[in-house]
Amino acid sequence: MHPCNPTSGYSRLIKTGLLPGREWRRLTLPLRIILRHLSLRPMQQNSNLEERELAQRRQSSIVKYDGALALDPQYRDAMYRKGVSLMAVGNDSEAVYLLDQVVMQDPIFKNACNALGLALEADGRYQEGLEAYSRSLEIDPKWNQPLINKIHAFWALGKNDEAVKILVRV
């Protein structure tokens, strides 16, 4: 139990009368004083700045992968990484196309199968995403990430029983 966390056991103690409200105020006074003088605006601005910088880095990496693909259009790693970057910036349909190309080129590339499932799921194509996760699990049955992704897809499809079956396995 931490006195600064209102969801901790202290709130239960106050409600049950085991810790008087005055005691709660005394325990949290240092935190309340700090919070009153602390401005969260600079942190929020930094967070937005970091997000913008991250988006710019992703865009510049996409340009670099385009350059690599201009030299060798069948460069598997560049196609895979560009597909993942496209998915990260929200261009899911192009990511699906590229990752599908990678999987057709190298059907035992488990990361590409899993990423294709994520891109399909982000594009709203959950059933196809499940198939991609299954392909990834055929390649490496001990890899848990596609199982976790399958749970999410099953929940999105409303197949909670299937999701629970996988949860019990993980």
PDB file of C-alpha atoms in Angstrom:
ATOM      1  CA  MET A   1       0.000   0.000   0.000  1.00  0.00           C
ATOM      2  CA  HIS A   2       1.317   3.380  -0.980  1.00  0.00           C
ATOM      3  CA  PRO A   3      -0.234   6.493   0.540  1.00  0.00           C
ATOM      4  CA  CYS A   4       0.143   8.463  -2.707  1.00  0.00           C
ATOM      5  CA  ASN A   5      -1.957   6.021  -4.693  1.00  0.00           C
ATOM      6  CA  PRO A   6      -5.673   6.658  -4.125  1.00  0.00           C
ATOM      7  CA  THR A   7      -6.528   3.215  -5.498  1.00  0.00           C
ATOM      8  CA  SER A   8      -4.302   1.494  -2.969  1.00  0.00           C
ATOM      9  CA  GLY A   9      -5.481  -0.114   0.222  1.00  0.00           C
ATOM     10  CA  TYR A  10      -5.426   3.239   2.032  1.00  0.00           C
ATOM     11  CA  SER A  11      -8.683   4.279   0.403  1.00  0.00           C
ATOM     12  CA  ARG A  12     -10.251   1.050   1.688  1.00  0.00           C
ATOM     13  CA  LEU A  13      -8.872   1.781   5.149  1.00  0.00           C
ATOM     14  CA  ILE A  14     -10.386   5.269   5.083  1.00  0.00           C
ATOM     15  CA  LYS A  15     -13.746   3.951   3.901  1.00  0.00           C
ATOM     16  CA  THR A  16     -13.810   1.291   6.609  1.00  0.00           C
ATOM     17  CA  GLY A  17     -12.785   3.818   9.276  1.00  0.00           C
ATOM     18  CA  LEU A  18      -9.456   2.144  10.087  1.00  0.00           C
ATOM     19  CA  LEU A  19      -7.511   5.170   8.827  1.00  0.00           C
ATOM     20  CA  PRO A  20      -9.159   8.518   9.570  1.00  0.00           C
ATOM     21  CA  GLY A  21      -9.440  10.991   6.688  1.00  0.00           C
ATOM     22  CA  ARG A  22      -7.224  13.432   8.539  1.00  0.00           C
ATOM     23  CA  GLU A  23      -4.434  10.820   8.622  1.00  0.00           C
ATOM     24  CA  TRP A  24      -4.836  10.300   4.867  1.00  0.00           C
ATOM     25  CA  ARG A  25      -4.427  14.030   4.276  1.00  0.00           C
ATOM     26  CA  ARG A  26      -1.311  14.115   6.470  1.00  0.00           C
ATOM     27  CA  LEU A  27       0.233  11.171   4.595  1.00  0.00           C
ATOM     28  CA  THR A  28      -0.430  12.669   1.174  1.00  0.00           C
ATOM     29  CA  LEU A  29       0.431  16.300   1.995  1.00  0.00           C
ATOM     30  CA  PRO A  30       3.974  16.191   0.539  1.00  0.00           C
ATOM     31  CA  LEU A  31       2.648  14.728  -2.702  1.00  0.00           C
ATOM     32  CA  ARG A  32      -0.178  17.269  -2.941  1.00  0.00           C
ATOM     33  CA  ILE A  33       2.290  20.150  -2.431  1.00  0.00           C
ATOM     34  CA  ILE A  34       4.614  18.817  -5.122  1.00  0.00           C
ATOM     35  CA  LEU A  35       1.751  18.275  -7.563  1.00  0.00           C
ATOM     36  CA  ARG A  36       0.427  21.787  -6.958  1.00  0.00           C
ATOM     37  CA  HIS A  37       3.789  23.315  -7.948  1.00  0.00           C
ATOM     38  CA  LEU A  38       4.591  20.895 -10.727  1.00  0.00           C
ATOM     39  CA  SER A  39       3.626  21.936 -14.225  1.00  0.00           C
ATOM     40  CA  LEU A  40       2.901  19.036 -16.538  1.00  0.00           C
ATOM     41  CA  ARG A  41       2.843  21.168 -19.691  1.00  0.00           C
ATOM     42  CA  PRO A  42       6.577  20.836 -20.526  1.00  0.00           C
ATOM     43  CA  MET A  43       6.300  17.043 -20.214  1.00  0.00           C
ATOM     44  CA  GLN A  44       3.281  16.999 -22.536  1.00  0.00           C
ATOM     45  CA  GLN A  45       5.119  19.184 -25.026  1.00  0.00           C
ATOM     46  CA  ASN A  46       8.108  16.837 -24.873  1.00  0.00           C
ATOM     47  CA  SER A  47       5.812  13.884 -25.428  1.00  0.00           C
ATOM     48  CA  ASN A  48       4.299  15.519 -28.524  1.00  0.00           C
ATOM     49  CA  LEU A  49       7.779  16.479 -29.701  1.00  0.00           C
ATOM     50  CA  GLU A  50       8.982  12.902 -29.246  1.00  0.00           C
ATOM     51  CA  GLU A  51       5.984  11.612 -31.201  1.00  0.00           C
ATOM     52  CA  ARG A  52       6.681  14.047 -34.042  1.00  0.00           C
ATOM     53  CA  GLU A  53      10.362  13.094 -34.084  1.00  0.00           C
ATOM     54  CA  LEU A  54       9.447   9.409 -34.107  1.00  0.00           C
ATOM     55  CA  ALA A  55       7.015   9.950 -37.001  1.00  0.00           C
ATOM     56  CA  GLN A  56       9.711  11.862 -38.906  1.00  0.00           C
ATOM     57  CA  ARG A  57      12.229   9.054 -38.301  1.00  0.00           C
ATOM     58  CA  ARG A  58       9.720   6.492 -39.539  1.00  0.00           C
ATOM     59  CA  GLN A  59       9.051   8.533 -42.666  1.00  0.00           C
ATOM     60  CA  SER A  60      12.785   8.941 -43.322  1.00  0.00           C
ATOM     61  CA  SER A  61      13.297   5.202 -42.844  1.00  0.00           C
ATOM     62  CA  ILE A  62      10.547   4.536 -45.407  1.00  0.00           C
ATOM     63  CA  VAL A  63      12.420   6.791 -47.864  1.00  0.00           C
ATOM     64  CA  LYS A  64      15.645   4.875 -47.167  1.00  0.00           C
ATOM     65  CA  TYR A  65      13.914   1.533 -47.725  1.00  0.00           C
ATOM     66  CA  ASP A  66      12.526   2.926 -50.979  1.00  0.00           C
ATOM     67  CA  GLY A  67      16.114   3.713 -52.009  1.00  0.00           C
ATOM     68  CA  ALA A  68      17.234   0.184 -51.193  1.00  0.00           C
ATOM     69  CA  LEU A  69      14.289  -1.265 -53.096  1.00  0.00           C
ATOM     70  CA  ALA A  70      15.092   0.952 -56.093  1.00  0.00           C
ATOM     71  CA  LEU A  71      18.487  -0.774 -56.250  1.00  0.00           C
ATOM     72  CA  ASP A  72      17.063  -4.265 -55.664  1.00  0.00           C
ATOM     73  CA  PRO A  73      13.264  -4.589 -55.864  1.00  0.00           C
ATOM     74  CA  GLN A  74      13.408  -8.107 -54.371  1.00  0.00           C
ATOM     75  CA  TYR A  75      15.439  -7.101 -51.286  1.00  0.00           C
ATOM     76  CA  ARG A  76      13.456  -9.028 -48.683  1.00  0.00           C
ATOM     77  CA  ASP A  77      14.663  -7.265 -45.541  1.00  0.00           C
ATOM     78  CA  ALA A  78      14.014  -3.802 -46.992  1.00  0.00           C
ATOM     79  CA  MET A  79      10.496  -4.846 -48.043  1.00  0.00           C
ATOM     80  CA  TYR A  80       9.843  -6.316 -44.581  1.00  0.00           C
ATOM     81  CA  ARG A  81      11.149  -3.281 -42.703  1.00  0.00           C
ATOM     82  CA  LYS A  82       9.329  -0.857 -44.992  1.00  0.00           C
ATOM     83  CA  GLY A  83       6.115  -2.833 -44.438  1.00  0.00           C
ATOM     84  CA  VAL A  84       6.540  -2.637 -40.660  1.00  0.00           C
ATOM     85  CA  SER A  85       7.311   1.101 -40.892  1.00  0.00           C
ATOM     86  CA  LEU A  86       4.269   1.689 -43.085  1.00  0.00           C
ATOM     87  CA  MET A  87       2.127  -0.122 -40.557  1.00  0.00           C
ATOM     88  CA  ALA A  88       3.584   2.063 -37.781  1.00  0.00           C
ATOM     89  CA  VAL A  89       2.538   5.249 -39.607  1.00  0.00           C
ATOM     90  CA  GLY A  90      -0.928   3.879 -40.314  1.00  0.00           C
ATOM     91  CA  ASN A  91      -0.592   2.964 -43.982  1.00  0.00           C
ATOM     92  CA  ASP A  92      -1.990  -0.509 -43.411  1.00  0.00           C
ATOM     93  CA  SER A  93      -3.100  -1.427 -46.929  1.00  0.00           C
ATOM     94  CA  GLU A  94       0.345  -0.739 -48.429  1.00  0.00           C
ATOM     95  CA  ALA A  95       1.938  -2.581 -45.497  1.00  0.00           C
ATOM     96  CA  VAL A  96      -0.286  -5.594 -46.220  1.00  0.00           C
ATOM     97  CA  TYR A  97       0.769  -5.555 -49.873  1.00  0.00           C
ATOM     98  CA  LEU A  98       4.507  -5.383 -49.088  1.00  0.00           C
ATOM     99  CA  LEU A  99       4.416  -7.941 -46.275  1.00  0.00           C
ATOM    100  CA  ASP A 100       2.398 -10.297 -48.460  1.00  0.00           C
ATOM    101  CA  GLN A 101       5.131  -9.961 -51.106  1.00  0.00           C
ATOM    102  CA  VAL A 102       7.756 -10.827 -48.482  1.00  0.00           C
ATOM    103  CA  VAL A 103       5.813 -13.908 -47.343  1.00  0.00           C
ATOM    104  CA  MET A 104       5.383 -15.071 -50.946  1.00  0.00           C
ATOM    105  CA  GLN A 105       9.118 -14.574 -51.515  1.00  0.00           C
ATOM    106  CA  ASP A 106      10.138 -16.307 -48.263  1.00  0.00           C
ATOM    107  CA  PRO A 107       7.293 -18.441 -46.840  1.00  0.00           C
ATOM    108  CA  ILE A 108       9.293 -19.470 -43.745  1.00  0.00           C
ATOM    109  CA  PHE A 109      10.040 -15.894 -42.588  1.00  0.00           C
ATOM    110  CA  LYS A 110       8.066 -16.105 -39.329  1.00  0.00           C
ATOM    111  CA  ASN A 111       8.424 -12.399 -38.451  1.00  0.00           C
ATOM    112  CA  ALA A 112       6.972 -11.413 -41.822  1.00  0.00           C
ATOM    113  CA  CYS A 113       4.018 -13.790 -41.337  1.00  0.00           C
ATOM    114  CA  ASN A 114       3.346 -12.319 -37.915  1.00  0.00           C
ATOM    115  CA  ALA A 115       3.727  -8.724 -39.160  1.00  0.00           C
ATOM    116  CA  LEU A 116       1.391  -9.521 -42.060  1.00  0.00           C
ATOM    117  CA  GLY A 117      -1.175 -10.705 -39.510  1.00  0.00           C
ATOM    118  CA  LEU A 118      -0.823  -7.442 -37.586  1.00  0.00           C
ATOM    119  CA  ALA A 119      -1.190  -5.378 -40.758  1.00  0.00           C
ATOM    120  CA  LEU A 120      -4.251  -7.372 -41.846  1.00  0.00           C
ATOM    121  CA  GLU A 121      -5.756  -6.933 -38.406  1.00  0.00           C
ATOM    122  CA  ALA A 122      -5.047  -3.187 -38.462  1.00  0.00           C
ATOM    123  CA  ASP A 123      -6.768  -3.105 -41.858  1.00  0.00           C
ATOM    124  CA  GLY A 124      -9.828  -4.756 -40.279  1.00  0.00           C
ATOM    125  CA  ARG A 125      -9.247  -8.135 -41.926  1.00  0.00           C
ATOM    126  CA  TYR A 126      -9.162 -10.219 -38.744  1.00  0.00           C
ATOM    127  CA  GLN A 127      -9.868 -13.620 -40.276  1.00  0.00           C
ATOM    128  CA  GLU A 128      -6.980 -13.241 -42.733  1.00  0.00           C
ATOM    129  CA  GLY A 129      -4.816 -12.022 -39.853  1.00  0.00           C
ATOM    130  CA  LEU A 130      -5.605 -15.227 -37.971  1.00  0.00           C
ATOM    131  CA  GLU A 131      -4.439 -17.246 -40.981  1.00  0.00           C
ATOM    132  CA  ALA A 132      -1.147 -15.315 -41.076  1.00  0.00           C
ATOM    133  CA  TYR A 133      -0.604 -15.917 -37.350  1.00  0.00           C
ATOM    134  CA  SER A 134      -1.275 -19.619 -37.891  1.00  0.00           C
ATOM    135  CA  ARG A 135       1.343 -19.705 -40.658  1.00  0.00           C
ATOM    136  CA  SER A 136       3.825 -18.065 -38.293  1.00  0.00           C
ATOM    137  CA  LEU A 137       3.046 -20.683 -35.638  1.00  0.00           C
ATOM    138  CA  GLU A 138       3.535 -23.500 -38.151  1.00  0.00           C
ATOM    139  CA  ILE A 139       7.048 -22.182 -38.712  1.00  0.00           C
ATOM    140  CA  ASP A 140       7.822 -21.802 -34.992  1.00  0.00           C
ATOM    141  CA  PRO A 141       5.258 -23.475 -32.696  1.00  0.00           C
ATOM    142  CA  LYS A 142       7.051 -22.274 -29.537  1.00  0.00           C
ATOM    143  CA  TRP A 143       6.811 -18.571 -30.419  1.00  0.00           C
ATOM    144  CA  ASN A 144       4.201 -16.918 -28.187  1.00  0.00           C
ATOM    145  CA  GLN A 145       3.801 -13.587 -30.005  1.00  0.00           C
ATOM    146  CA  PRO A 146       1.497 -14.943 -32.747  1.00  0.00           C
ATOM    147  CA  LEU A 147      -0.561 -16.659 -30.043  1.00  0.00           C
ATOM    148  CA  ILE A 148      -1.031 -13.363 -28.239  1.00  0.00           C
ATOM    149  CA  ASN A 149      -1.965 -11.708 -31.537  1.00  0.00           C
ATOM    150  CA  LYS A 150      -4.469 -14.482 -32.237  1.00  0.00           C
ATOM    151  CA  ILE A 151      -6.123 -13.789 -28.870  1.00  0.00           C
ATOM    152  CA  HIS A 152      -6.628 -10.160 -29.870  1.00  0.00           C
ATOM    153  CA  ALA A 153      -8.035 -11.130 -33.272  1.00  0.00           C
ATOM    154  CA  PHE A 154     -10.440 -13.657 -31.753  1.00  0.00           C
ATOM    155  CA  TRP A 155     -11.675 -11.053 -29.268  1.00  0.00           C
ATOM    156  CA  ALA A 156     -12.168  -8.565 -32.097  1.00  0.00           C
ATOM    157  CA  LEU A 157     -14.223 -11.171 -33.961  1.00  0.00           C
ATOM    158  CA  GLY A 158     -16.283 -11.894 -30.844  1.00  0.00           C
ATOM    159  CA  LYS A 159     -14.901 -15.437 -30.564  1.00  0.00           C
ATOM    160  CA  ASN A 160     -14.116 -15.160 -26.871  1.00  0.00           C
ATOM    161  CA  ASP A 161     -14.146 -18.937 -26.299  1.00  0.00           C
ATOM    162  CA  GLU A 162     -11.344 -19.373 -28.836  1.00  0.00           C
ATOM    163  CA  ALA A 163      -9.372 -16.553 -27.212  1.00  0.00           C
ATOM    164  CA  VAL A 164      -9.735 -18.146 -23.774  1.00  0.00           C
ATOM    165  CA  LYS A 165      -8.545 -21.520 -25.110  1.00  0.00           C
ATOM    166  CA  ILE A 166      -5.348 -19.866 -26.318  1.00  0.00           C
ATOM    167  CA  LEU A 167      -4.971 -17.910 -23.077  1.00  0.00           C
ATOM    168  CA  VAL A 168      -4.986 -21.147 -21.131  1.00  0.00           C
ATOM    169  CA  ARG A 169      -2.177 -22.460 -23.374  1.00  0.00           C
ATOM    170  CA  VAL A 170      -0.034 -19.347 -22.981  1.00  0.00           C
TER     171      VAL A 170
END
